[in-house]
mmCIF file of N, CA, C and O in Angstrom:
data_model
loop_
_atom_site.group_PDB
_atom_site.id
_atom_site.type_symbol
_atom_site.label_atom_id
_atom_site.label_comp_id
_atom_site.label_asym_id
_atom_site.label_seq_id
_atom_site.Cartn_x
_atom_site.Cartn_y
_atom_site.Cartn_z
ATOM 1 N N SER A 1 -19.716 -38.388 137.127
ATOM 2 C CA SER A 1 -18.961 -39.402 136.061
ATOM 3 C C SER A 1 -18.821 -40.890 136.574
ATOM 4 O O SER A 1 -18.149 -40.955 138.257
ATOM 5 N N GLU A 2 -18.729 -41.723 136.220
ATOM 6 C CA GLU A 2 -18.531 -43.113 136.825
ATOM 7 C C GLU A 2 -16.874 -43.006 137.444
ATOM 8 O O GLU A 2 -15.915 -43.303 138.533
ATOM 9 N N TRP A 3 -15.909 -42.887 136.304
ATOM 10 C CA TRP A 3 -14.225 -42.199 136.653
ATOM 11 C C TRP A 3 -13.852 -41.821 137.724
ATOM 12 O O TRP A 3 -13.366 -41.781 138.909
ATOM 13 N N ARG A 4 -14.719 -40.270 137.928
ATOM 14 C CA ARG A 4 -14.877 -39.569 139.756
ATOM 15 C C ARG A 4 -15.093 -40.397 141.131
ATOM 16 O O ARG A 4 -14.412 -40.996 141.357
ATOM 17 N N THR A 5 -16.092 -41.349 140.510
ATOM 18 C CA THR A 5 -16.595 -42.050 141.471
ATOM 19 C C THR A 5 -15.544 -43.193 141.858
ATOM 20 O O THR A 5 -15.170 -43.325 142.889
ATOM 21 N N ARG A 6 -14.949 -43.669 140.920
ATOM 22 C CA ARG A 6 -14.494 -45.411 141.242
ATOM 23 C C ARG A 6 -12.673 -44.346 141.574
ATOM 24 O O ARG A 6 -12.102 -45.518 142.076
ATOM 25 N N SER A 7 -12.062 -43.222 140.778
ATOM 26 C CA SER A 7 -11.060 -43.189 141.156
ATOM 27 C C SER A 7 -11.091 -42.450 142.274
ATOM 28 O O SER A 7 -10.224 -42.850 143.202
ATOM 29 N N LYS A 8 -11.573 -42.199 143.357
ATOM 30 C CA LYS A 8 -12.098 -41.701 144.079
ATOM 31 C C LYS A 8 -12.238 -42.500 145.479
ATOM 32 O O LYS A 8 -11.185 -42.224 146.672
ATOM 33 N N ALA A 9 -13.221 -43.707 145.314
ATOM 34 C CA ALA A 9 -13.118 -44.712 145.658
ATOM 35 C C ALA A 9 -11.736 -45.708 145.794
ATOM 36 O O ALA A 9 -10.999 -46.288 146.868
ATOM 37 N N PHE A 10 -10.623 -45.600 144.784
ATOM 38 C CA PHE A 10 -9.819 -46.002 144.847
ATOM 39 C C PHE A 10 -8.677 -45.377 145.702
ATOM 40 O O PHE A 10 -7.838 -46.103 145.888
ATOM 41 N N LEU A 11 -8.607 -44.200 145.360
ATOM 42 C CA LEU A 11 -7.369 -43.204 145.998
ATOM 43 C C LEU A 11 -7.959 -43.503 147.780
ATOM 44 O O LEU A 11 -6.819 -43.302 149.030
ATOM 45 N N ALA A 12 -9.262 -43.750 148.352
ATOM 46 C CA ALA A 12 -9.495 -43.571 149.646
ATOM 47 C C ALA A 12 -8.946 -45.170 150.141
ATOM 48 O O ALA A 12 -8.529 -45.494 151.560
ATOM 49 N N GLY A 13 -9.193 -46.166 149.200
ATOM 50 C CA GLY A 13 -8.042 -47.814 149.689
ATOM 51 C C GLY A 13 -6.687 -47.224 149.186
ATOM 52 O O GLY A 13 -5.771 -48.340 149.666
ATOM 53 N N HIS A 14 -6.002 -46.783 148.892
ATOM 54 C CA HIS A 14 -4.643 -46.476 148.259
ATOM 55 C C HIS A 14 -4.194 -44.945 148.335
ATOM 56 O O HIS A 14 -3.765 -44.504 147.724
ATOM 57 N N PRO A 15 -4.439 -44.275 149.884
ATOM 58 C CA PRO A 15 -4.215 -43.060 149.891
ATOM 59 C C PRO A 15 -2.588 -42.519 149.950
ATOM 60 O O PRO A 15 -2.382 -41.079 149.801
ATOM 61 N N TRP A 16 -1.544 -43.293 149.272
ATOM 62 C CA TRP A 16 -0.528 -42.861 149.513
ATOM 63 C C TRP A 16 0.327 -42.963 147.863
ATOM 64 O O TRP A 16 0.026 -43.824 147.037
ATOM 65 N N CYS A 17 1.084 -42.058 147.488
ATOM 66 C CA CYS A 17 1.605 -42.258 146.079
ATOM 67 C C CYS A 17 2.754 -43.513 145.523
ATOM 68 O O CYS A 17 3.357 -43.670 146.515
ATOM 69 N N ALA A 18 2.072 -44.309 144.908
ATOM 70 C CA ALA A 18 3.053 -45.882 144.556
ATOM 71 C C ALA A 18 4.840 -45.387 144.407
ATOM 72 O O ALA A 18 5.374 -45.835 145.212
ATOM 73 N N GLU A 19 4.800 -44.459 143.780
ATOM 74 C CA GLU A 19 5.962 -44.069 143.525
ATOM 75 C C GLU A 19 7.346 -43.786 144.661
ATOM 76 O O GLU A 19 7.807 -44.047 145.139
ATOM 77 N N CYS A 20 6.409 -42.626 144.998
ATOM 78 C CA CYS A 20 6.935 -42.295 146.736
ATOM 79 C C CYS A 20 7.625 -43.543 147.242
ATOM 80 O O CYS A 20 8.598 -43.090 148.348
ATOM 81 N N LEU A 21 6.052 -43.964 147.839
ATOM 82 C CA LEU A 21 6.652 -45.467 148.688
ATOM 83 C C LEU A 21 7.803 -46.113 148.645
ATOM 84 O O LEU A 21 8.028 -47.092 148.900
ATOM 85 N N ARG A 22 7.561 -46.231 147.067
ATOM 86 C CA ARG A 22 9.009 -46.979 146.245
ATOM 87 C C ARG A 22 10.230 -46.251 146.531
ATOM 88 O O ARG A 22 11.073 -47.234 147.229
ATOM 89 N N ALA A 23 10.211 -44.892 147.291
ATOM 90 C CA ALA A 23 10.782 -44.595 147.827
ATOM 91 C C ALA A 23 11.496 -44.217 149.126
ATOM 92 O O ALA A 23 12.280 -43.520 149.920
ATOM 93 N N GLY A 24 10.587 -45.297 149.828
ATOM 94 C CA GLY A 24 10.260 -45.188 151.365
ATOM 95 C C GLY A 24 9.814 -43.666 151.883
ATOM 96 O O GLY A 24 10.308 -43.124 152.804
ATOM 97 N N LYS A 25 9.154 -43.093 151.103
ATOM 98 C CA LYS A 25 8.657 -41.882 151.890
ATOM 99 C C LYS A 25 6.656 -41.626 151.025
ATOM 100 O O LYS A 25 6.272 -42.378 150.730
ATOM 101 N N HIS A 26 6.515 -40.902 152.358
ATOM 102 C CA HIS A 26 4.721 -41.032 152.233
ATOM 103 C C HIS A 26 4.528 -39.866 152.021
ATOM 104 O O HIS A 26 3.969 -39.244 152.508
ATOM 105 N N VAL A 27 3.822 -39.554 150.888
ATOM 106 C CA VAL A 27 3.324 -38.518 150.258
ATOM 107 C C VAL A 27 1.910 -39.115 149.475
ATOM 108 O O VAL A 27 1.269 -39.703 149.088
ATOM 109 N N PRO A 28 0.698 -38.092 150.261
ATOM 110 C CA PRO A 28 -0.408 -38.197 149.544
ATOM 111 C C PRO A 28 -0.577 -38.645 147.939
ATOM 112 O O PRO A 28 -0.366 -38.022 146.863
ATOM 113 N N ALA A 29 -1.214 -39.525 147.384
ATOM 114 C CA ALA A 29 -1.799 -39.678 146.297
ATOM 115 C C ALA A 29 -3.412 -38.754 146.012
ATOM 116 O O ALA A 29 -4.503 -38.612 147.014
ATOM 117 N N VAL A 30 -2.683 -38.104 144.839
ATOM 118 C CA VAL A 30 -4.014 -37.533 144.619
ATOM 119 C C VAL A 30 -4.251 -37.479 143.262
ATOM 120 O O VAL A 30 -5.753 -37.234 142.620
ATOM 121 N N LEU A 31 -3.815 -38.366 142.638
ATOM 122 C CA LEU A 31 -4.630 -38.858 140.881
ATOM 123 C C LEU A 31 -4.559 -40.281 140.719
ATOM 124 O O LEU A 31 -3.524 -41.087 141.138
ATOM 125 N N VAL A 32 -4.991 -40.513 139.952
ATOM 126 C CA VAL A 32 -5.521 -42.409 139.816
ATOM 127 C C VAL A 32 -4.179 -42.607 138.650
ATOM 128 O O VAL A 32 -5.403 -41.611 137.831
ATOM 129 N N ASP A 33 -3.743 -42.962 138.747
ATOM 130 C CA ASP A 33 -2.567 -43.214 137.220
ATOM 131 C C ASP A 33 -3.265 -44.334 136.459
ATOM 132 O O ASP A 33 -3.231 -45.747 137.272
ATOM 133 N N HIS A 34 -2.681 -45.143 135.606
ATOM 134 C CA HIS A 34 -2.857 -46.104 134.627
ATOM 135 C C HIS A 34 -1.664 -46.448 134.551
ATOM 136 O O HIS A 34 -0.708 -45.810 133.762
ATOM 137 N N ILE A 35 -0.918 -47.741 135.274
ATOM 138 C CA ILE A 35 0.619 -48.158 135.056
ATOM 139 C C ILE A 35 0.469 -47.928 133.678
ATOM 140 O O ILE A 35 1.922 -47.737 133.403
ATOM 141 N N ALA A 36 0.865 -48.883 133.034
ATOM 142 C CA ALA A 36 0.534 -49.025 131.654
ATOM 143 C C ALA A 36 -0.418 -47.868 130.748
ATOM 144 O O ALA A 36 -2.011 -48.849 131.258
ATOM 145 N N PRO A 37 -0.006 -47.679 130.318
ATOM 146 C CA PRO A 37 -1.560 -46.487 129.578
ATOM 147 C C PRO A 37 -2.235 -46.955 128.409
ATOM 148 O O PRO A 37 -2.221 -48.657 128.062
ATOM 149 N N HIS A 38 -3.414 -46.812 128.700
ATOM 150 C CA HIS A 38 -4.290 -47.514 128.165
ATOM 151 C C HIS A 38 -4.895 -47.604 126.832
ATOM 152 O O HIS A 38 -5.705 -48.599 126.226
ATOM 153 N N LYS A 39 -4.449 -46.410 126.388
ATOM 154 C CA LYS A 39 -4.820 -46.080 124.661
ATOM 155 C C LYS A 39 -6.049 -45.750 124.280
ATOM 156 O O LYS A 39 -6.512 -46.381 123.468
ATOM 157 N N GLY A 40 -7.229 -45.764 125.129
ATOM 158 C CA GLY A 40 -8.457 -45.877 124.819
ATOM 159 C C GLY A 40 -8.792 -47.230 124.501
ATOM 160 O O GLY A 40 -9.923 -47.213 124.226
ATOM 161 N N ASN A 41 -8.375 -48.064 124.994
ATOM 162 C CA ASN A 41 -8.919 -49.204 125.470
ATOM 163 C C ASN A 41 -9.580 -49.450 126.685
ATOM 164 O O ASN A 41 -9.271 -49.376 127.935
ATOM 165 N N PRO A 42 -10.947 -49.869 126.308
ATOM 166 C CA PRO A 42 -11.847 -49.649 127.972
ATOM 167 C C PRO A 42 -11.682 -50.969 128.715
ATOM 168 O O PRO A 42 -11.770 -50.550 129.894
ATOM 169 N N GLU A 43 -11.220 -52.359 128.178
ATOM 170 C CA GLU A 43 -11.066 -53.073 129.488
ATOM 171 C C GLU A 43 -9.786 -52.756 130.202
ATOM 172 O O GLU A 43 -9.755 -52.762 131.150
ATOM 173 N N ARG A 44 -8.759 -51.879 129.482
ATOM 174 C CA ARG A 44 -7.497 -51.557 130.176
ATOM 175 C C ARG A 44 -7.829 -50.587 131.443
ATOM 176 O O ARG A 44 -7.757 -50.170 132.305
ATOM 177 N N PHE A 45 -8.677 -49.603 130.580
ATOM 178 C CA PHE A 45 -8.801 -48.248 131.414
ATOM 179 C C PHE A 45 -9.721 -48.696 133.062
ATOM 180 O O PHE A 45 -9.010 -48.125 133.542
ATOM 181 N N TRP A 46 -10.721 -49.527 132.683
ATOM 182 C CA TRP A 46 -11.365 -49.890 134.027
ATOM 183 C C TRP A 46 -10.660 -51.157 134.622
ATOM 184 O O TRP A 46 -11.030 -51.400 135.953
ATOM 185 N N ASP A 47 -9.501 -51.618 134.411
ATOM 186 C CA ASP A 47 -8.892 -53.182 135.420
ATOM 187 C C ASP A 47 -8.100 -51.719 136.506
ATOM 188 O O ASP A 47 -7.232 -51.528 136.369
ATOM 189 N N GLU A 48 -8.250 -52.034 137.552
ATOM 190 C CA GLU A 48 -8.026 -51.451 138.518
ATOM 191 C C GLU A 48 -6.608 -52.017 139.104
ATOM 192 O O GLU A 48 -5.992 -51.290 139.684
ATOM 193 N N THR A 49 -6.374 -53.367 138.435
ATOM 194 C CA THR A 49 -4.835 -53.996 138.596
ATOM 195 C C THR A 49 -4.257 -52.943 137.605
ATOM 196 O O THR A 49 -2.945 -53.558 137.785
ATOM 197 N N ASN A 50 -4.508 -52.251 137.183
ATOM 198 C CA ASN A 50 -3.293 -51.540 136.375
ATOM 199 C C ASN A 50 -3.533 -49.611 136.805
ATOM 200 O O ASN A 50 -3.223 -49.253 136.314
ATOM 201 N N TRP A 51 -4.051 -49.905 137.896
ATOM 202 C CA TRP A 51 -4.175 -48.378 138.516
ATOM 203 C C TRP A 51 -3.023 -48.119 139.934
ATOM 204 O O TRP A 51 -2.527 -49.319 140.202
ATOM 205 N N GLN A 52 -2.709 -47.125 139.648
ATOM 206 C CA GLN A 52 -2.149 -46.749 140.877
ATOM 207 C C GLN A 52 -2.180 -45.328 141.362
ATOM 208 O O GLN A 52 -2.425 -44.513 140.108
ATOM 209 N N GLY A 53 -2.171 -45.504 142.596
ATOM 210 C CA GLY A 53 -2.611 -43.709 143.269
ATOM 211 C C GLY A 53 -1.055 -42.923 143.258
ATOM 212 O O GLY A 53 -0.188 -43.500 143.369
ATOM 213 N N LEU A 54 -0.770 -41.685 142.637
ATOM 214 C CA LEU A 54 0.212 -40.860 142.338
ATOM 215 C C LEU A 54 -0.124 -39.671 142.670
ATOM 216 O O LEU A 54 -1.179 -39.092 142.890
ATOM 217 N N CYS A 55 1.415 -39.006 143.588
ATOM 218 C CA CYS A 55 1.140 -37.326 143.335
ATOM 219 C C CYS A 55 1.634 -36.662 142.410
ATOM 220 O O CYS A 55 1.767 -37.150 141.522
ATOM 221 N N TRP A 56 1.527 -35.305 142.250
ATOM 222 C CA TRP A 56 1.275 -34.630 141.364
ATOM 223 C C TRP A 56 2.201 -34.536 140.459
ATOM 224 O O TRP A 56 2.617 -34.610 139.534
ATOM 225 N N SER A 57 3.728 -34.614 141.526
ATOM 226 C CA SER A 57 4.743 -34.735 140.828
ATOM 227 C C SER A 57 5.174 -36.206 140.281
ATOM 228 O O SER A 57 5.600 -35.508 139.244
ATOM 229 N N CYS A 58 4.869 -36.905 140.755
ATOM 230 C CA CYS A 58 5.308 -38.279 140.041
ATOM 231 C C CYS A 58 4.553 -38.293 138.740
ATOM 232 O O CYS A 58 5.248 -38.815 137.824
ATOM 233 N N HIS A 59 3.095 -37.744 139.158
ATOM 234 C CA HIS A 59 2.179 -38.318 137.786
ATOM 235 C C HIS A 59 2.525 -37.304 136.411
ATOM 236 O O HIS A 59 2.944 -38.334 135.543
ATOM 237 N N SER A 60 3.051 -36.377 136.728
ATOM 238 C CA SER A 60 3.842 -35.218 136.136
ATOM 239 C C SER A 60 4.764 -35.678 134.941
ATOM 240 O O SER A 60 4.788 -35.650 134.161
ATOM 241 N N ARG A 61 6.002 -36.242 135.583
ATOM 242 C CA ARG A 61 6.945 -36.874 135.278
ATOM 243 C C ARG A 61 6.874 -37.963 134.784
ATOM 244 O O ARG A 61 7.560 -38.531 133.458
ATOM 245 N N LYS A 62 5.775 -38.732 135.288
ATOM 246 C CA LYS A 62 5.618 -40.253 134.454
ATOM 247 C C LYS A 62 5.132 -39.809 133.303
ATOM 248 O O LYS A 62 5.211 -40.563 131.716
ATOM 249 N N THR A 63 3.883 -38.976 133.148
ATOM 250 C CA THR A 63 3.222 -38.719 131.489
ATOM 251 C C THR A 63 4.087 -38.358 130.923
ATOM 252 O O THR A 63 4.111 -38.200 130.096
ATOM 253 N N ALA A 64 5.186 -36.666 131.429
ATOM 254 C CA ALA A 64 5.788 -36.996 130.436
ATOM 255 C C ALA A 64 6.917 -37.317 129.802
ATOM 256 O O ALA A 64 7.008 -37.756 128.754
ATOM 257 N N ALA A 65 7.440 -38.833 130.535
ATOM 258 C CA ALA A 65 8.131 -39.578 130.029
ATOM 259 C C ALA A 65 7.784 -40.372 128.882
ATOM 260 O O ALA A 65 8.375 -40.817 127.727
ATOM 261 N N GLU A 66 6.371 -40.849 129.369
ATOM 262 C CA GLU A 66 5.338 -41.510 128.299
ATOM 263 C C GLU A 66 4.555 -41.083 127.047
ATOM 264 O O GLU A 66 4.616 -41.261 125.586
ATOM 265 N N ASP A 67 4.700 -39.199 127.420
ATOM 266 C CA ASP A 67 4.038 -38.899 126.296
ATOM 267 C C ASP A 67 4.893 -37.799 125.553
ATOM 268 O O ASP A 67 4.536 -37.241 124.576
ATOM 269 N N GLY A 68 6.035 -37.931 126.000
ATOM 270 C CA GLY A 68 7.206 -36.748 125.465
ATOM 271 C C GLY A 68 6.682 -34.943 125.921
ATOM 272 O O GLY A 68 7.380 -34.692 125.018
ATOM 273 N N GLY A 69 6.100 -35.090 126.993
ATOM 274 C CA GLY A 69 6.165 -33.415 127.453
ATOM 275 C C GLY A 69 7.487 -33.308 128.031
ATOM 276 O O GLY A 69 8.672 -33.821 127.750
ATOM 277 N N PHE A 70 7.497 -32.316 128.301
ATOM 278 C CA PHE A 70 8.917 -31.336 128.378
ATOM 279 C C PHE A 70 9.994 -30.975 127.541
ATOM 280 O O PHE A 70 11.271 -31.406 128.148
ATOM 281 N N GLY A 71 9.177 -31.573 126.292
ATOM 282 C CA GLY A 71 10.669 -31.271 125.499
ATOM 283 C C GLY A 71 10.881 -32.555 125.071
ATOM 284 O O GLY A 71 12.002 -32.828 124.253
ATOM 285 N N ASN A 72 10.818 -33.719 125.440
ATOM 286 C CA ASN A 72 10.944 -35.031 125.359
ATOM 287 C C ASN A 72 10.419 -35.597 123.988
ATOM 288 O O ASN A 72 9.253 -35.395 124.162
ATOM 289 N N ARG A 73 10.878 -36.601 123.294
ATOM 290 C CA ARG A 73 10.740 -37.440 122.693
ATOM 291 C C ARG A 73 9.359 -38.653 122.966
ATOM 292 O O ARG A 73 9.589 -38.523 124.550
ATOM 293 N N GLU A 74 8.768 -39.063 122.579
ATOM 294 C CA GLU A 74 7.791 -39.838 123.010
ATOM 295 C C GLU A 74 8.821 -41.018 123.481
ATOM 296 O O GLU A 74 9.300 -41.577 122.631
ATOM 297 N N HIS A 75 8.788 -42.036 124.961
ATOM 298 C CA HIS A 75 9.160 -43.103 125.196
ATOM 299 C C HIS A 75 7.654 -43.903 125.153
ATOM 300 O O HIS A 75 6.970 -43.793 125.203
ATOM 301 N N SER A 76 8.558 -45.352 124.825
ATOM 302 C CA SER A 76 7.893 -46.323 124.929
ATOM 303 C C SER A 76 7.281 -46.351 126.239
ATOM 304 O O SER A 76 8.083 -46.237 126.834
ATOM 305 N N PRO A 77 6.086 -46.922 126.338
ATOM 306 C CA PRO A 77 5.294 -47.030 128.071
ATOM 307 C C PRO A 77 5.961 -48.307 128.675
ATOM 308 O O PRO A 77 6.570 -49.048 128.141
ATOM 309 N N ARG A 78 6.191 -47.899 130.030
ATOM 310 C CA ARG A 78 5.862 -48.945 130.907
ATOM 311 C C ARG A 78 5.259 -49.972 130.935
ATOM 312 O O ARG A 78 4.466 -49.855 131.083
ATOM 313 N N VAL A 79 5.825 -51.426 131.021
ATOM 314 C CA VAL A 79 4.514 -52.345 131.069
ATOM 315 C C VAL A 79 4.871 -52.965 132.721
ATOM 316 O O VAL A 79 6.066 -53.327 132.766
#
């Protein structure tokens, strides 16, 4: 799919988890995350300036905070 191709290329150019880097750690990114949730908006979905590489742990934590996972109520998305 186009997403698989583009996200793989993005990770090749952004190999480290963005959240871990902010904490001074070098952890490989394995997923491309939408910084601000796209909520079905195709322009925001394909906007690479809204993408960041994340490790599984950071992606799970961010998704839980945004979507109300892990028993949390849904929070407003970070922008």
